[in-house]
């Protein structure tokens, strides 16, 4: 009985790993981004800190100043927006949509033209509850962190695709 239970628990894991499934982690950043400098964000900005953490976890050295030998991730714009989605019968806001839009480009050492990475957008919808323990600003900060995680993940995937396209579609 105990052996059958172990088999029942292990079988899905073995089947999932056999088909190439793996848990979603931080996407890999291309090795050409080591070292890298990030411009356009303040060093205390939560998105900057998350980018640095993610790049370092991937093994990249993040520089504090520009260097001709380093790649440069340029944040051209970062915009936050909050839209009202619905209003109660008492004319009070009941739902908001938070949107964070990031526009970036990547300059590689020795390259004349930067690689445009385009516009990335992350959004969250939340129901406003006046009786909630969390204040509106705390809730919005929590959602901003979740949107930052999404933007960093999307940016890593966008950089991977741009680098593959630059190498003529060959895998790294």
mmCIF file of C-alpha atoms in Angstrom:
data_model
loop_
_atom_site.group_PDB
_atom_site.id
_atom_site.type_symbol
_atom_site.label_atom_id
_atom_site.label_comp_id
_atom_site.label_asym_id
_atom_site.label_seq_id
_atom_site.Cartn_x
_atom_site.Cartn_y
_atom_site.Cartn_z
ATOM 1 C CA UNK A 1 0.000 0.000 0.000
ATOM 2 C CA UNK A 2 2.774 2.418 0.940
ATOM 3 C CA UNK A 3 4.640 1.579 -2.274
ATOM 4 C CA UNK A 4 1.541 2.235 -4.371
ATOM 5 C CA UNK A 5 1.079 5.612 -2.692
ATOM 6 C CA UNK A 6 4.705 6.601 -3.446
ATOM 7 C CA UNK A 7 4.275 5.538 -7.055
ATOM 8 C CA UNK A 8 1.050 7.546 -7.291
ATOM 9 C CA UNK A 9 2.836 10.660 -5.974
ATOM 10 C CA UNK A 10 6.025 10.276 -8.043
ATOM 11 C CA UNK A 11 4.465 9.245 -11.356
ATOM 12 C CA UNK A 12 3.092 12.723 -12.290
ATOM 13 C CA UNK A 13 6.449 14.333 -11.461
ATOM 14 C CA UNK A 14 8.344 11.836 -13.618
ATOM 15 C CA UNK A 15 5.901 12.240 -16.500
ATOM 16 C CA UNK A 16 6.033 16.046 -16.285
ATOM 17 C CA UNK A 17 9.829 16.132 -16.268
ATOM 18 C CA UNK A 18 9.971 13.654 -19.140
ATOM 19 C CA UNK A 19 7.950 15.959 -21.396
ATOM 20 C CA UNK A 20 10.239 18.932 -20.757
ATOM 21 C CA UNK A 21 8.032 20.670 -18.214
ATOM 22 C CA UNK A 22 9.761 22.854 -15.668
ATOM 23 C CA UNK A 23 8.472 25.325 -13.137
ATOM 24 C CA UNK A 24 8.477 28.897 -14.315
ATOM 25 C CA UNK A 25 11.458 30.659 -12.824
ATOM 26 C CA UNK A 26 13.370 33.740 -13.814
ATOM 27 C CA UNK A 27 13.967 33.750 -17.580
ATOM 28 C CA UNK A 28 17.595 33.522 -18.611
ATOM 29 C CA UNK A 29 19.284 36.712 -19.726
ATOM 30 C CA UNK A 30 21.697 36.344 -22.678
ATOM 31 C CA UNK A 31 25.404 36.191 -21.819
ATOM 32 C CA UNK A 32 26.068 39.242 -24.041
ATOM 33 C CA UNK A 33 24.521 41.329 -21.263
ATOM 34 C CA UNK A 34 27.425 40.711 -18.908
ATOM 35 C CA UNK A 35 28.357 43.314 -17.795
ATOM 36 C CA UNK A 36 25.328 45.581 -18.118
ATOM 37 C CA UNK A 37 24.405 49.116 -17.118
ATOM 38 C CA UNK A 38 20.781 50.183 -16.579
ATOM 39 C CA UNK A 39 19.908 53.795 -17.399
ATOM 40 C CA UNK A 40 16.697 55.764 -17.108
ATOM 41 C CA UNK A 41 15.659 54.607 -13.634
ATOM 42 C CA UNK A 42 16.710 55.785 -10.201
ATOM 43 C CA UNK A 43 18.789 53.318 -8.186
ATOM 44 C CA UNK A 44 16.087 53.258 -5.487
ATOM 45 C CA UNK A 45 13.256 52.642 -7.962
ATOM 46 C CA UNK A 46 11.525 49.330 -7.246
ATOM 47 C CA UNK A 47 11.680 48.283 -10.921
ATOM 48 C CA UNK A 48 15.421 49.048 -11.039
ATOM 49 C CA UNK A 49 16.020 46.989 -7.890
ATOM 50 C CA UNK A 50 14.022 44.074 -9.287
ATOM 51 C CA UNK A 51 15.919 44.225 -12.614
ATOM 52 C CA UNK A 52 19.268 44.250 -10.801
ATOM 53 C CA UNK A 53 18.231 41.317 -8.614
ATOM 54 C CA UNK A 54 17.034 39.330 -11.631
ATOM 55 C CA UNK A 55 20.152 40.047 -13.713
ATOM 56 C CA UNK A 56 22.486 39.165 -10.841
ATOM 57 C CA UNK A 57 20.573 35.944 -10.206
ATOM 58 C CA UNK A 58 21.258 35.087 -13.862
ATOM 59 C CA UNK A 59 24.982 35.697 -13.295
ATOM 60 C CA UNK A 60 25.311 39.138 -14.897
ATOM 61 C CA UNK A 61 27.382 41.917 -13.378
ATOM 62 C CA UNK A 62 25.324 45.111 -13.082
ATOM 63 C CA UNK A 63 27.473 48.240 -13.261
ATOM 64 C CA UNK A 64 26.805 51.501 -11.457
ATOM 65 C CA UNK A 65 28.223 53.619 -14.319
ATOM 66 C CA UNK A 66 28.371 53.463 -18.127
ATOM 67 C CA UNK A 67 31.240 51.555 -19.647
ATOM 68 C CA UNK A 68 32.145 51.115 -23.347
ATOM 69 C CA UNK A 69 32.536 47.354 -22.756
ATOM 70 C CA UNK A 70 29.112 46.976 -21.148
ATOM 71 C CA UNK A 71 25.673 46.511 -22.624
ATOM 72 C CA UNK A 72 23.208 49.236 -21.668
ATOM 73 C CA UNK A 73 19.540 48.688 -20.974
ATOM 74 C CA UNK A 74 17.906 52.074 -21.528
ATOM 75 C CA UNK A 75 14.538 52.752 -19.976
ATOM 76 C CA UNK A 76 13.062 55.361 -22.298
ATOM 77 C CA UNK A 77 9.866 55.765 -20.310
ATOM 78 C CA UNK A 78 8.011 54.238 -17.396
ATOM 79 C CA UNK A 79 4.442 55.358 -16.949
ATOM 80 C CA UNK A 80 1.825 54.490 -14.342
ATOM 81 C CA UNK A 81 -1.877 54.989 -14.847
ATOM 82 C CA UNK A 82 -4.947 54.310 -12.742
ATOM 83 C CA UNK A 83 -8.351 54.078 -14.387
ATOM 84 C CA UNK A 84 -11.756 53.804 -12.799
ATOM 85 C CA UNK A 85 -13.527 50.697 -14.086
ATOM 86 C CA UNK A 86 -16.791 50.784 -12.172
ATOM 87 C CA UNK A 87 -18.735 52.976 -9.798
ATOM 88 C CA UNK A 88 -21.365 51.992 -7.225
ATOM 89 C CA UNK A 89 -24.901 53.328 -7.163
ATOM 90 C CA UNK A 90 -23.756 55.776 -4.468
ATOM 91 C CA UNK A 91 -21.254 57.257 -6.961
ATOM 92 C CA UNK A 92 -18.253 55.673 -5.226
ATOM 93 C CA UNK A 93 -15.449 53.945 -7.087
ATOM 94 C CA UNK A 94 -15.652 50.166 -6.722
ATOM 95 C CA UNK A 95 -12.991 48.959 -9.190
ATOM 96 C CA UNK A 96 -9.705 50.337 -10.457
ATOM 97 C CA UNK A 97 -7.332 49.192 -13.163
ATOM 98 C CA UNK A 98 -3.655 49.931 -12.559
ATOM 99 C CA UNK A 99 -1.456 49.995 -15.667
ATOM 100 C CA UNK A 100 2.344 50.211 -15.825
ATOM 101 C CA UNK A 101 3.912 50.827 -19.256
ATOM 102 C CA UNK A 102 7.636 50.383 -19.930
ATOM 103 C CA UNK A 103 9.463 51.414 -23.113
ATOM 104 C CA UNK A 104 13.082 50.260 -23.490
ATOM 105 C CA UNK A 105 15.968 49.698 -25.859
ATOM 106 C CA UNK A 106 19.216 47.769 -25.582
ATOM 107 C CA UNK A 107 22.617 49.044 -26.650
ATOM 108 C CA UNK A 108 25.263 46.369 -27.116
ATOM 109 C CA UNK A 109 29.005 47.070 -26.983
ATOM 110 C CA UNK A 110 30.433 47.831 -30.417
ATOM 111 C CA UNK A 111 26.999 48.267 -32.011
ATOM 112 C CA UNK A 112 26.105 51.626 -33.564
ATOM 113 C CA UNK A 113 22.338 51.231 -33.328
ATOM 114 C CA UNK A 114 20.435 50.162 -30.217
ATOM 115 C CA UNK A 115 17.979 47.266 -30.393
ATOM 116 C CA UNK A 116 14.479 48.646 -29.810
ATOM 117 C CA UNK A 117 12.697 46.403 -27.330
ATOM 118 C CA UNK A 118 9.397 48.207 -27.639
ATOM 119 C CA UNK A 119 6.603 48.819 -25.224
ATOM 120 C CA UNK A 120 5.644 46.411 -22.456
ATOM 121 C CA UNK A 121 2.476 46.738 -20.419
ATOM 122 C CA UNK A 122 1.355 45.106 -17.192
ATOM 123 C CA UNK A 123 -1.979 45.715 -15.523
ATOM 124 C CA UNK A 124 -3.953 44.684 -12.480
ATOM 125 C CA UNK A 125 -7.588 45.170 -11.568
ATOM 126 C CA UNK A 126 -8.632 45.498 -7.980
ATOM 127 C CA UNK A 127 -11.867 46.009 -6.137
ATOM 128 C CA UNK A 128 -11.767 48.998 -3.837
ATOM 129 C CA UNK A 129 -13.002 48.175 -0.343
ATOM 130 C CA UNK A 130 -13.233 51.090 2.089
ATOM 131 C CA UNK A 131 -13.413 48.645 5.010
ATOM 132 C CA UNK A 132 -10.193 46.855 4.013
ATOM 133 C CA UNK A 133 -7.279 46.720 6.444
ATOM 134 C CA UNK A 134 -4.883 47.739 3.669
ATOM 135 C CA UNK A 135 -5.073 51.347 2.596
ATOM 136 C CA UNK A 136 -5.490 52.134 -1.070
ATOM 137 C CA UNK A 137 -1.842 53.207 -1.379
ATOM 138 C CA UNK A 138 -0.597 49.996 0.302
ATOM 139 C CA UNK A 139 -2.744 47.875 -2.012
ATOM 140 C CA UNK A 140 -1.547 49.806 -5.063
ATOM 141 C CA UNK A 141 2.090 49.387 -3.969
ATOM 142 C CA UNK A 142 1.556 45.639 -3.601
ATOM 143 C CA UNK A 143 0.048 45.489 -7.093
ATOM 144 C CA UNK A 144 2.866 47.680 -8.500
ATOM 145 C CA UNK A 145 5.389 45.110 -7.245
ATOM 146 C CA UNK A 146 3.447 42.339 -8.997
ATOM 147 C CA UNK A 147 3.404 44.410 -12.202
ATOM 148 C CA UNK A 148 7.173 44.986 -11.859
ATOM 149 C CA UNK A 149 7.699 41.218 -11.675
ATOM 150 C CA UNK A 150 5.629 40.832 -14.843
ATOM 151 C CA UNK A 151 7.567 43.597 -16.619
ATOM 152 C CA UNK A 152 10.954 42.106 -15.688
ATOM 153 C CA UNK A 153 9.839 38.671 -16.923
ATOM 154 C CA UNK A 154 8.450 40.127 -20.178
ATOM 155 C CA UNK A 155 11.587 42.231 -20.666
ATOM 156 C CA UNK A 156 13.843 39.191 -20.264
ATOM 157 C CA UNK A 157 11.804 37.321 -22.874
ATOM 158 C CA UNK A 158 11.841 40.339 -25.208
ATOM 159 C CA UNK A 159 15.649 40.631 -24.862
ATOM 160 C CA UNK A 160 16.037 36.904 -25.601
ATOM 161 C CA UNK A 161 13.923 37.259 -28.749
ATOM 162 C CA UNK A 162 15.815 40.374 -29.892
ATOM 163 C CA UNK A 163 19.157 38.647 -29.393
ATOM 164 C CA UNK A 164 17.981 35.547 -31.282
ATOM 165 C CA UNK A 165 16.775 37.775 -34.127
ATOM 166 C CA UNK A 166 20.118 39.546 -34.152
ATOM 167 C CA UNK A 167 21.908 36.192 -34.495
ATOM 168 C CA UNK A 168 19.721 35.167 -37.417
ATOM 169 C CA UNK A 169 17.428 32.945 -35.343
ATOM 170 C CA UNK A 170 20.174 30.633 -34.085
ATOM 171 C CA UNK A 171 19.744 29.344 -30.549
ATOM 172 C CA UNK A 172 22.283 30.541 -27.985
#
